[in-house]
Tab-separated table of C-alpha atoms in Angstrom:
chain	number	residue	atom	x	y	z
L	1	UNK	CA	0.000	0.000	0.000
L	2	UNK	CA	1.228	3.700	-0.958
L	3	UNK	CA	1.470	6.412	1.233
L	4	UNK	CA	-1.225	8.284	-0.732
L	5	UNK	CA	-3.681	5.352	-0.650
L	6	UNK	CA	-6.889	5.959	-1.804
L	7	UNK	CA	-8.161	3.159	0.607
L	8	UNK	CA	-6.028	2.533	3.368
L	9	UNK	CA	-5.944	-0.797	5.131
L	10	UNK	CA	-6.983	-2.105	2.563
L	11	UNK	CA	-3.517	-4.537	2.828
L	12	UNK	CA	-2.652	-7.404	4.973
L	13	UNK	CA	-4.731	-5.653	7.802
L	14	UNK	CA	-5.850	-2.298	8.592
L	15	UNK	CA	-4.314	-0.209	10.831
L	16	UNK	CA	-6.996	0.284	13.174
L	17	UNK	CA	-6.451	-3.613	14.151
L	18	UNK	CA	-3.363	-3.096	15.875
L	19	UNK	CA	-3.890	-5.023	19.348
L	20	UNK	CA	-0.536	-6.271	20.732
L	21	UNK	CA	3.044	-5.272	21.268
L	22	UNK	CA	4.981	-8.881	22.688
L	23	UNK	CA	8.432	-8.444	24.198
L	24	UNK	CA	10.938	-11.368	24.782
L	25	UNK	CA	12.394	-11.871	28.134
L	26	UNK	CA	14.958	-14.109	30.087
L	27	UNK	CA	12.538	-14.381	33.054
L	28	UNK	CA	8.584	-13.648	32.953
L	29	UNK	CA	8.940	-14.016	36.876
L	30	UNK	CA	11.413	-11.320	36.910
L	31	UNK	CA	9.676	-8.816	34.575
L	32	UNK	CA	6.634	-8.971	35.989
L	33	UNK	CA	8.267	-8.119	39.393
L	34	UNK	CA	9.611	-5.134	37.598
L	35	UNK	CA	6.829	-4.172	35.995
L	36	UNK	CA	4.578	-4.516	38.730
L	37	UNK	CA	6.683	-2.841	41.529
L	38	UNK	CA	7.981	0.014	39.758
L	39	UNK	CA	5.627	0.936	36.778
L	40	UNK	CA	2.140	-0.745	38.833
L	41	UNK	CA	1.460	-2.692	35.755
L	42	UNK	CA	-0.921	-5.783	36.172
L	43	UNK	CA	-2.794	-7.611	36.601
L	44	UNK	CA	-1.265	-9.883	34.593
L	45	UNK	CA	-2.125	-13.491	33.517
L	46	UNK	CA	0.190	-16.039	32.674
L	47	UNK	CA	-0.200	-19.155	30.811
L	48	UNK	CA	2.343	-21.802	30.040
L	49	UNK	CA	2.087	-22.707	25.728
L	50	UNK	CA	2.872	-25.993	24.397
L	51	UNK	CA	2.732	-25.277	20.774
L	52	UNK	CA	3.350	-29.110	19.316
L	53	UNK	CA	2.276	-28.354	15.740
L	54	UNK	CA	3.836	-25.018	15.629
L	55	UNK	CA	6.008	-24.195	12.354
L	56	UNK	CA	9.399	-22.071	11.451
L	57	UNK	CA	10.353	-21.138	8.378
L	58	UNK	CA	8.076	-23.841	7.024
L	59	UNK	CA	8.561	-26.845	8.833
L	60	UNK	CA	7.004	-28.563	12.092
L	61	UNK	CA	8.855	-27.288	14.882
L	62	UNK	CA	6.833	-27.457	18.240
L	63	UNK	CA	8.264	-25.509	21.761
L	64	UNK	CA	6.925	-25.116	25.146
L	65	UNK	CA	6.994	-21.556	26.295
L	66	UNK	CA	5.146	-19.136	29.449
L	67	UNK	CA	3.346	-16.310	28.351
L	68	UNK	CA	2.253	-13.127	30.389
L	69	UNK	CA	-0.494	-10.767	29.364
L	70	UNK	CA	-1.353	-7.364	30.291
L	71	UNK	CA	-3.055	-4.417	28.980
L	72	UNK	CA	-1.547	-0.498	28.000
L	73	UNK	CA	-4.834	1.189	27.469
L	74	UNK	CA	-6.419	-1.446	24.826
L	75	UNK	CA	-3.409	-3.252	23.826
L	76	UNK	CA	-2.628	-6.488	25.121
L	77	UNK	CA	1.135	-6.917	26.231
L	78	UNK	CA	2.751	-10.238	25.970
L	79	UNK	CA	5.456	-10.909	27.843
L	80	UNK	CA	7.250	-14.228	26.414
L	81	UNK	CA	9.861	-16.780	28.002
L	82	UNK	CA	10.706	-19.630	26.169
L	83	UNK	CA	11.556	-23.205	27.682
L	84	UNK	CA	12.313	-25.377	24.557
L	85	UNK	CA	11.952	-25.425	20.680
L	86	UNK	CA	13.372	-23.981	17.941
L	87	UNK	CA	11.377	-20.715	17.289
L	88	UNK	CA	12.155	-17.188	16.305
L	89	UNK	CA	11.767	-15.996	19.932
L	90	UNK	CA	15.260	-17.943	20.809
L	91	UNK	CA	16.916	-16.623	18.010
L	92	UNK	CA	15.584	-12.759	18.476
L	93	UNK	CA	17.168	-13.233	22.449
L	94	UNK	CA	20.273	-14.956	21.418
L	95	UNK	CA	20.705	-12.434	18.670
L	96	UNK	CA	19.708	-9.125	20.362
L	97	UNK	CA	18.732	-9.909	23.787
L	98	UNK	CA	15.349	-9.114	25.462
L	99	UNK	CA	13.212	-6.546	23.996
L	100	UNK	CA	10.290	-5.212	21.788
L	101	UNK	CA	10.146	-8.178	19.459
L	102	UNK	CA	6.965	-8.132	17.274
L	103	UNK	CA	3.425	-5.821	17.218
L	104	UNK	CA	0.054	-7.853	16.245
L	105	UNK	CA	-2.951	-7.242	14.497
L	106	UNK	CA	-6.314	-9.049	14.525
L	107	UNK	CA	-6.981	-10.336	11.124
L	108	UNK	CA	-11.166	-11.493	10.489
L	109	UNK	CA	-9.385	-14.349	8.431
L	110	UNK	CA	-5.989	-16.106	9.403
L	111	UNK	CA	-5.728	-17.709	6.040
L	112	UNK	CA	-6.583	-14.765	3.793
L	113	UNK	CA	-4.179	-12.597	5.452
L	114	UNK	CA	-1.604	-15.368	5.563
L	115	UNK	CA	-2.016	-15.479	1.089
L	116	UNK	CA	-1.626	-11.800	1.204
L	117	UNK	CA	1.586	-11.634	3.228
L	118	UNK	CA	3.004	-14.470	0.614
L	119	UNK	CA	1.460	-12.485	-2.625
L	120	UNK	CA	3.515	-8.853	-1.108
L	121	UNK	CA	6.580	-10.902	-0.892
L	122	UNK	CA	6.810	-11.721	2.566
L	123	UNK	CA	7.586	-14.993	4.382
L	124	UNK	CA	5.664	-16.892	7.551
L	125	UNK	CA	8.744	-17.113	9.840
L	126	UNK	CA	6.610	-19.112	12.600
L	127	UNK	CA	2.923	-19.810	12.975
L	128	UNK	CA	0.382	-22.015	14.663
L	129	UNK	CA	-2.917	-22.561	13.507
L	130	UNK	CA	-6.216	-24.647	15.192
L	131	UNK	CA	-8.551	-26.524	13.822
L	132	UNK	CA	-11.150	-23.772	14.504
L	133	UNK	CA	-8.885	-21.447	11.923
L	134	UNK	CA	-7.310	-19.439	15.216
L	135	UNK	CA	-4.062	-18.799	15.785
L	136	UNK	CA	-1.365	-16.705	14.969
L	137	UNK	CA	1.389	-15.976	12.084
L	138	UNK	CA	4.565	-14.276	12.241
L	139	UNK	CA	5.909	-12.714	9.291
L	140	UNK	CA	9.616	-11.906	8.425
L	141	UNK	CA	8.738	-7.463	7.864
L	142	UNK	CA	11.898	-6.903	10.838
L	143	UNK	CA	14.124	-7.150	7.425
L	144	UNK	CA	13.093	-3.560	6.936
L	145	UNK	CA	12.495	-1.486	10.324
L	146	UNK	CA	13.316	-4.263	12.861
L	147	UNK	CA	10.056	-4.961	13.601
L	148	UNK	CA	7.999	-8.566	13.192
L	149	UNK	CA	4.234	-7.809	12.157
L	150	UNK	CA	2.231	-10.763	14.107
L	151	UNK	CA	-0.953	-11.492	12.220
L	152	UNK	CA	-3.607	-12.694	15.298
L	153	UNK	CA	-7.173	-14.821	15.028
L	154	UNK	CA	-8.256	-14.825	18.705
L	155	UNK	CA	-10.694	-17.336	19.793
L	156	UNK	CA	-14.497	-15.645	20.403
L	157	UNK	CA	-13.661	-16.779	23.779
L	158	UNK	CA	-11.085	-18.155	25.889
L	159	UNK	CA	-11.017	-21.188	27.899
């Protein structure tokens, strides 16, 4: 999409979808202390992931991870902490340490936004998809800016 777009978000996802900023950490324990103590963030939740059928870069490459979620305003924070696997999360901390790692959207269709990453010439660096078409796909857009683009289907509710 150009600058001068007669109809913007009209792309991969609009704009207006933004909903999450996720940060890699060392220690979700730790950061949450932090966070809590000196900025009064919270509350938070925290879920441990098993992701079994998970891919990267195109092949099945499951990892077990703990995830912590809080909310800015109305965006969703996820702090992440990997265990095991192969996934771009190890390689991001490995490579650059903890930090800002990727911003997501909500897309209405996982699988229609996933064919218009590939058709502007991006790649699905890690992803997870369920049977009920939720999920979530990373996409490889830090090559220019720094920054991975998450494309999100949330459940309509959470168990």
């Amino acid at each position: 999409m150009k600058e001068d777009s007669p109809n913007p978000g009209a792309g991969i996802f609009p704009p207006s979808s933004l909903c999450q900023i996720g940060i890699v950490v060392k220690s979700i324990d730790e950061t949450i202390r932090y966070y809590r103590d000196v900025f009064e963030f919270g509350p938070f939740e925290i879920r441990e992931v098993e992701y079994s059928t998970a891919t990267y870069y195109g092949e099945t490459a499951g990892y077990r991870g703990k995830r912590a979620f809080f909310h800015l305003g109305p965006i969703q924070v996820e702090l992440i902490e990997l265990k095991d696997g192969k996934t771009i999360h190890e390689s991001f901390l490995r490579e650059k340490g903890e930090g800002l790692h990727h911003i997501g959207f909500l897309v209405e269709n996982l699988e229609e936004a996933k064919k218009k990453a590939l058709a502007a010439g991006l790649k699905i660096t890690q992803g997870f998809v369920r049977p009920d078409g939720t999920g979530f796909a990373y996409l490889d857009s830090d090559r220019v800016g720094g920054v991975v683009f998450e494309l999100i289907k949330r459940p309509e509710k959470r168990p």
